PDB file of C-alpha atoms in Angstrom:
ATOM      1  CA  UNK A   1     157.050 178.883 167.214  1.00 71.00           C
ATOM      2  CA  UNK A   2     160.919 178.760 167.065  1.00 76.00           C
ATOM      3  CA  UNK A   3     163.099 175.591 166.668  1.00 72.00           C
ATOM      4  CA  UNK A   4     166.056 175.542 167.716  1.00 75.00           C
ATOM      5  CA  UNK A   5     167.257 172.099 166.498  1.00 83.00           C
ATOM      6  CA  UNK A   6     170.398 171.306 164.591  1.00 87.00           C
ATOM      7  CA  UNK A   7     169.693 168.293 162.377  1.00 90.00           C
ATOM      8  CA  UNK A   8     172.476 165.356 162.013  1.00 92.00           C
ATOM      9  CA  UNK A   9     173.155 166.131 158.297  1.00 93.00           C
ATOM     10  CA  UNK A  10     174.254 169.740 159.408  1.00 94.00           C
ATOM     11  CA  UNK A  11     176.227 168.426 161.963  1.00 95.00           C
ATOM     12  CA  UNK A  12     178.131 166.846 159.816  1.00 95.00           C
ATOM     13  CA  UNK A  13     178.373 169.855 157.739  1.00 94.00           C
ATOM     14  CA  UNK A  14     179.584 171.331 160.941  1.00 96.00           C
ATOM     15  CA  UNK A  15     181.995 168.831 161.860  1.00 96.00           C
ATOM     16  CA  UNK A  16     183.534 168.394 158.210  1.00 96.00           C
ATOM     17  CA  UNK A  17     184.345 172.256 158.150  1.00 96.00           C
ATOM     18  CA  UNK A  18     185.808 172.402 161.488  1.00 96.00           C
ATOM     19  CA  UNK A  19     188.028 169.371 160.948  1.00 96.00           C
ATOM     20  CA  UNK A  20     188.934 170.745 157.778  1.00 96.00           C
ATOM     21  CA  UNK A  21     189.448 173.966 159.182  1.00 95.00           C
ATOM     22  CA  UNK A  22     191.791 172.592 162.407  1.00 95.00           C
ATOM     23  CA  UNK A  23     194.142 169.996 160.488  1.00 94.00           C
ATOM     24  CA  UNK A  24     194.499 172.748 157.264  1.00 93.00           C
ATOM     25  CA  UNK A  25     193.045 170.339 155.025  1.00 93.00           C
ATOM     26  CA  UNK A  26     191.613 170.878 151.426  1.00 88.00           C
ATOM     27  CA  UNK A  27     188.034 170.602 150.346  1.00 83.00           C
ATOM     28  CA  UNK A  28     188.530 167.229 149.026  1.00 86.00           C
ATOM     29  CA  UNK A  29     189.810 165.906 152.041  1.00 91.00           C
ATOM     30  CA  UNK A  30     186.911 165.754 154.407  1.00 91.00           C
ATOM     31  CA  UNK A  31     183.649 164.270 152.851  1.00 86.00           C
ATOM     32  CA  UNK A  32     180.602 163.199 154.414  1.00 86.00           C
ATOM     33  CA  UNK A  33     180.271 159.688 154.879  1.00 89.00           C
ATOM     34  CA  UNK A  34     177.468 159.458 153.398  1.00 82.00           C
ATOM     35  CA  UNK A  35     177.095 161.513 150.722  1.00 75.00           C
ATOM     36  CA  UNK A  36     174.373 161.569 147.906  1.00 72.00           C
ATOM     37  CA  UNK A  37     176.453 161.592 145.250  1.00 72.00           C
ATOM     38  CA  UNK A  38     178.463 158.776 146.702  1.00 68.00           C
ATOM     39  CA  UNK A  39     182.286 159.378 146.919  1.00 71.00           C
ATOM     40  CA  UNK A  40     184.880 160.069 144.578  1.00 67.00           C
ATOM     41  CA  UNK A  41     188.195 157.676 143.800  1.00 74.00           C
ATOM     42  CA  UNK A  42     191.291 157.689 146.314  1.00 76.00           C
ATOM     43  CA  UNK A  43     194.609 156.848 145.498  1.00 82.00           C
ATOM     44  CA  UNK A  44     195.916 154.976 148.181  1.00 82.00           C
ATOM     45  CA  UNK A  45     198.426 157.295 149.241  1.00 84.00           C
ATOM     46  CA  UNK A  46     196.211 160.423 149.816  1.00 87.00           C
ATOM     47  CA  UNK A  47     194.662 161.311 152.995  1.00 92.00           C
ATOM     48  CA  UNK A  48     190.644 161.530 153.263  1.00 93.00           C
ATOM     49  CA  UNK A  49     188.509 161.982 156.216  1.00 94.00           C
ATOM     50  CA  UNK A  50     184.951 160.991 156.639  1.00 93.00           C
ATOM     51  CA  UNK A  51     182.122 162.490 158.599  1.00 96.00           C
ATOM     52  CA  UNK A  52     179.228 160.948 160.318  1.00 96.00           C
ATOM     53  CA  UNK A  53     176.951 162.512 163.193  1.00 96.00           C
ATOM     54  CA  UNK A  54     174.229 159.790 164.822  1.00 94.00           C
ATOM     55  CA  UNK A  55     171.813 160.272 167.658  1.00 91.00           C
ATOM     56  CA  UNK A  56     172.474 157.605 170.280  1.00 87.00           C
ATOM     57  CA  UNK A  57     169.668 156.600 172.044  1.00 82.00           C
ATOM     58  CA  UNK A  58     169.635 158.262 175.132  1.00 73.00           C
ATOM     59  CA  UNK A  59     166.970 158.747 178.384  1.00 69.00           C
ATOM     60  CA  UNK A  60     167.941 162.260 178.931  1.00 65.00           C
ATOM     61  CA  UNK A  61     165.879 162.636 176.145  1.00 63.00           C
ATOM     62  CA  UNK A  62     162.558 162.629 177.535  1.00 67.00           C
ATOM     63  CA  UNK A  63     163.127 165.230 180.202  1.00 70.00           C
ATOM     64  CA  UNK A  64     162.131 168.337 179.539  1.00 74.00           C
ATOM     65  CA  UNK A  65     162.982 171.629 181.374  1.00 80.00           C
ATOM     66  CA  UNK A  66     160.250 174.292 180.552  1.00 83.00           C
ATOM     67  CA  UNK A  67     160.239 178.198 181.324  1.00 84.00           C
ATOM     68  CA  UNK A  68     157.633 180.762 181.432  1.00 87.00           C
ATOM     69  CA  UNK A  69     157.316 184.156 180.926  1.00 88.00           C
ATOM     70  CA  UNK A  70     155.070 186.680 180.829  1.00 87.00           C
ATOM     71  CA  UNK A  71     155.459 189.575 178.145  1.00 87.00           C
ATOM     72  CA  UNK A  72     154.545 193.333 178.556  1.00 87.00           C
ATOM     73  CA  UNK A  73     152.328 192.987 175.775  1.00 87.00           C
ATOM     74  CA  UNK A  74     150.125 189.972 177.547  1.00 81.00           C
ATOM     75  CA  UNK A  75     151.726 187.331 175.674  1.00 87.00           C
ATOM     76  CA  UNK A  76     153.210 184.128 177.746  1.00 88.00           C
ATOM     77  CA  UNK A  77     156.357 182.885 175.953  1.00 89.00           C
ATOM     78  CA  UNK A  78     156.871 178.770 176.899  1.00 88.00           C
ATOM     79  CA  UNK A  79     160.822 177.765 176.408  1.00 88.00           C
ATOM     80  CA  UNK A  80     160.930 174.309 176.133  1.00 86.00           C
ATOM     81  CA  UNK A  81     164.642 172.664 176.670  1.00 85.00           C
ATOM     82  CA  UNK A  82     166.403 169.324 176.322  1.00 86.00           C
ATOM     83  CA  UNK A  83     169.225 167.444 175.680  1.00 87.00           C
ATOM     84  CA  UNK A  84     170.433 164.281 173.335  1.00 89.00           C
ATOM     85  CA  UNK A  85     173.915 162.869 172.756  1.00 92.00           C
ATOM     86  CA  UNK A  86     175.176 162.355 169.838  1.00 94.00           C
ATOM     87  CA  UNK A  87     178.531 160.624 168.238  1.00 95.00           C
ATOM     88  CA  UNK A  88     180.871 161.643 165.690  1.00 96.00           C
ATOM     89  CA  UNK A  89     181.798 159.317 163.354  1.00 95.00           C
ATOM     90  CA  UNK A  90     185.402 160.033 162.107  1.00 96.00           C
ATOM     91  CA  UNK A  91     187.229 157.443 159.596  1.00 94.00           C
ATOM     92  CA  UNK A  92     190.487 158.673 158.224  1.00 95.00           C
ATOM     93  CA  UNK A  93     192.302 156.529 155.238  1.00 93.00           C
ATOM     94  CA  UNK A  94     195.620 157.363 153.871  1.00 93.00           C
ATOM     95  CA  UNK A  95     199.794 157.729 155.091  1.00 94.00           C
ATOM     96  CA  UNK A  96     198.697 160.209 157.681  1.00 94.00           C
ATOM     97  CA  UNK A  97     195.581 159.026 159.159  1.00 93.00           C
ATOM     98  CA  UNK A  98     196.734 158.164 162.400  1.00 94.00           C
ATOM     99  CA  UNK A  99     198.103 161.413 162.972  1.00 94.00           C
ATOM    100  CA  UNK A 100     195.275 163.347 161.928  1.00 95.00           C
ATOM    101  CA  UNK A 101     193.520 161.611 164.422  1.00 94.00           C
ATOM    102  CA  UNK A 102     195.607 161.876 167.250  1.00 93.00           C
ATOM    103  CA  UNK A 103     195.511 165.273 166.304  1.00 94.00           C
ATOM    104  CA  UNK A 104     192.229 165.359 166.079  1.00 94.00           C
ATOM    105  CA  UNK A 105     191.573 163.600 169.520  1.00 92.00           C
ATOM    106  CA  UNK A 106     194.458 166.149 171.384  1.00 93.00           C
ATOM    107  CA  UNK A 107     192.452 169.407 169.158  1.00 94.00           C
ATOM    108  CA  UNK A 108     189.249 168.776 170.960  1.00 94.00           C
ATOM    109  CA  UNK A 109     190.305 169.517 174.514  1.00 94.00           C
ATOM    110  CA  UNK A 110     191.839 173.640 172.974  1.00 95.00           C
ATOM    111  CA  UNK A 111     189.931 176.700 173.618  1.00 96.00           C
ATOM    112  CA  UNK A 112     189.195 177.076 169.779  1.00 95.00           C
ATOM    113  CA  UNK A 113     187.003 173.769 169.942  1.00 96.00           C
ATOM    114  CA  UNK A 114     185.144 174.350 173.064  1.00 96.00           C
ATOM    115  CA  UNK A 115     184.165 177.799 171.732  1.00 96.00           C
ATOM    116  CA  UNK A 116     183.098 176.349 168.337  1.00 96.00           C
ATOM    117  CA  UNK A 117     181.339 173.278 170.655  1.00 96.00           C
ATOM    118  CA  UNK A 118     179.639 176.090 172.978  1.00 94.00           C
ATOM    119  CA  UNK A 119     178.728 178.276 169.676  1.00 94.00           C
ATOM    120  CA  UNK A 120     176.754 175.108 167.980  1.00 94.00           C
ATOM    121  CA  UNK A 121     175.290 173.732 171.710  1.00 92.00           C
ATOM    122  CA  UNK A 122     177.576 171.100 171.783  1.00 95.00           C
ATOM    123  CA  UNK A 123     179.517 169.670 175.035  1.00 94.00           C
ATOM    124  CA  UNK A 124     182.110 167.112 174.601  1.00 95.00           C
ATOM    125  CA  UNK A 125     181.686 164.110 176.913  1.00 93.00           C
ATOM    126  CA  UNK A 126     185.282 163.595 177.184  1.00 90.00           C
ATOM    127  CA  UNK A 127     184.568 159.963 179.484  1.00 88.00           C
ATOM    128  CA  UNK A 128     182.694 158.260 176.659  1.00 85.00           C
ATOM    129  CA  UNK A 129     185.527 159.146 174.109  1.00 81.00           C
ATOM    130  CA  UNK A 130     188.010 156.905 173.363  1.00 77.00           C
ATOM    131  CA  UNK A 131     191.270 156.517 171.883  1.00 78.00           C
ATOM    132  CA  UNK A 132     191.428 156.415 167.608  1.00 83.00           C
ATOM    133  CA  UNK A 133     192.190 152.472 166.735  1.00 87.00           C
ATOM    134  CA  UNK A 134     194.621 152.182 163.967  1.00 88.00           C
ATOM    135  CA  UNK A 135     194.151 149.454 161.686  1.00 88.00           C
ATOM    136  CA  UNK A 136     194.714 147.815 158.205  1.00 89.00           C
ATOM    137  CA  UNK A 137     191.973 147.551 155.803  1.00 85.00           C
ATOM    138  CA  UNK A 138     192.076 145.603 152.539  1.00 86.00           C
ATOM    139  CA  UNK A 139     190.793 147.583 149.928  1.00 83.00           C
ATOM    140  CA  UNK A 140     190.951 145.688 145.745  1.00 84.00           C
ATOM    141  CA  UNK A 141     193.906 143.752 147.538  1.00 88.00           C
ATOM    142  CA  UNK A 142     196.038 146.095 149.098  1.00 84.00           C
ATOM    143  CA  UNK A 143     196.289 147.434 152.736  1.00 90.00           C
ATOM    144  CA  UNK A 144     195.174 151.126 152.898  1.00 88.00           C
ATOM    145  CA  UNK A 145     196.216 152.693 156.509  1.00 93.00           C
ATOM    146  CA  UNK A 146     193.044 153.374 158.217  1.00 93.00           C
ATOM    147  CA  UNK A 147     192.015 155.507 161.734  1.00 95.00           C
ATOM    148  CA  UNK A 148     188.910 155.867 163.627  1.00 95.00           C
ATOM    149  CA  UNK A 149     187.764 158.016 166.042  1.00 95.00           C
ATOM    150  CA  UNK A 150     184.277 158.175 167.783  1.00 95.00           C
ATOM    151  CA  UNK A 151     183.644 161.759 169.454  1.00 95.00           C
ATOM    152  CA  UNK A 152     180.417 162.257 171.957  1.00 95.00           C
ATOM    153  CA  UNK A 153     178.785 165.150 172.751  1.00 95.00           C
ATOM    154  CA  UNK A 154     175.828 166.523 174.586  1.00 92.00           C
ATOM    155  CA  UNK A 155     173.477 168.607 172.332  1.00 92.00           C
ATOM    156  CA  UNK A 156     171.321 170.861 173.952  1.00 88.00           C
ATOM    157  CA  UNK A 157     167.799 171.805 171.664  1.00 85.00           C
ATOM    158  CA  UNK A 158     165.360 173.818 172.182  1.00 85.00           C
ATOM    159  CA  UNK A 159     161.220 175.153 171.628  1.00 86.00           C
ATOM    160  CA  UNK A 160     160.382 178.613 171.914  1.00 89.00           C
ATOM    161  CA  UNK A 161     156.403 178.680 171.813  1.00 88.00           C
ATOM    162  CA  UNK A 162     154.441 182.331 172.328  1.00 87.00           C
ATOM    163  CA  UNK A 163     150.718 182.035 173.054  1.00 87.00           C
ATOM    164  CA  UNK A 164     147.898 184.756 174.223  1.00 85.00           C
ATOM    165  CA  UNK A 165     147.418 184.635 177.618  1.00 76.00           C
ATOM    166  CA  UNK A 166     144.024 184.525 179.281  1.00 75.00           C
ATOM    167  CA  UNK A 167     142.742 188.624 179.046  1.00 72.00           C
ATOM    168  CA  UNK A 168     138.815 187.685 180.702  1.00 77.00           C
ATOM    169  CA  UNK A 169     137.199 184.730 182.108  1.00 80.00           C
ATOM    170  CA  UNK A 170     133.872 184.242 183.317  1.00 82.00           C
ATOM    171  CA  UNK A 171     133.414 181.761 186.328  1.00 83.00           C
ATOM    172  CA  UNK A 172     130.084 180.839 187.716  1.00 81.00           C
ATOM    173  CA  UNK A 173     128.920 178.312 189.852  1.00 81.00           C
ATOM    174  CA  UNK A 174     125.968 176.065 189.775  1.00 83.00           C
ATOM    175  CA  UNK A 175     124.281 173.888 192.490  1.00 84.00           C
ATOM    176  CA  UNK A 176     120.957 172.229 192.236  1.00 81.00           C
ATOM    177  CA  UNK A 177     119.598 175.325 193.666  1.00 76.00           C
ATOM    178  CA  UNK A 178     120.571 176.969 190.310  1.00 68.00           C
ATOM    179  CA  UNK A 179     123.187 180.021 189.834  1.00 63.00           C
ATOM    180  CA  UNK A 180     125.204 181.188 193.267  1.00 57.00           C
TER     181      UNK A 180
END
């Protein structure tokens, strides 16, 4: 049986690479939200981006879309589709934060991002995606600049299941007469 299901934590993965990849940002610069090993000191005049990928609860869920097909070699392979939505999580702190997410919010819509989208089965859902809120946040007494930005998208999964098909069958029929 295949799977062909990305799991949140490698979404994030996903996400923190490709924003890091898109603004030109170091490794240090885009963490996970929330990561194991918890997350190291910021000076309040560096820029850091967090990550965070949920599943939002969603009916499309429960519909499935199922295929058959029948192999040369008298196998039957059952695909087994369907769909969830999920939302990015982005919280940027620092000088620059609310440019990296208006950047951020204007890079999604480019070629570049609906390949990488298409490439992981991801489909932005541009109407449930709103505009980054820029606010203050007081952090040991002093006002850090802060941005966030909430990104949904379609995720498409998917169960590839390969079984014997039936090669003989015997049918018979009984009445109260006995065997026809």
């Amino acid at each position: 049986m295949e799977f062909n299901i990305t799991s949140l934590e490698q979404f994030d993965l996903l996400f923190a690479d490709f924003i890091q990849e898109q603004l030109g940002l170091q490794d240090d610069q885009v963490l996970l939200a929330y990561s194991e090993k918890g997350q190291p000191n910021q000076k309040i005049t560096g820029d850091r981006i967090y990550v965070n990928t949920q599943q939002e609860l969603d009916e499309r869920r429960i519909y499935k879309d199922r295929h058959q097909k029948v192999n040369q070699d008298g196998t039957v392979t059952i695909s087994q589709y369907t769909m969830r939505t999920i939302c990015l999580s982005i919280i940027a702190y620092g000088p620059n934060s609310d440019v990296y997410m208006n950047s951020l919010n204007e890079l999604v819509y480019t070629d570049t991002a609906k390949r990488f989208f298409y490439d992981n089965n991801l489909a932005l859902i541009p109407d449930r995606t709103s505009y980054q809120s820029n606010i203050r946040e007081n952090i040991n007494e002093r006002w850090w600049k802060r941005s966030d930005l909430k990104l949904y998208f379609y995720n498409s999964s998917s169960i590839v299941d390969t079984v014997n098909a039936i090669e003989t069958y015997d049918i018979r029929l009984y009445t109260e007469k006995g065997e026809v």
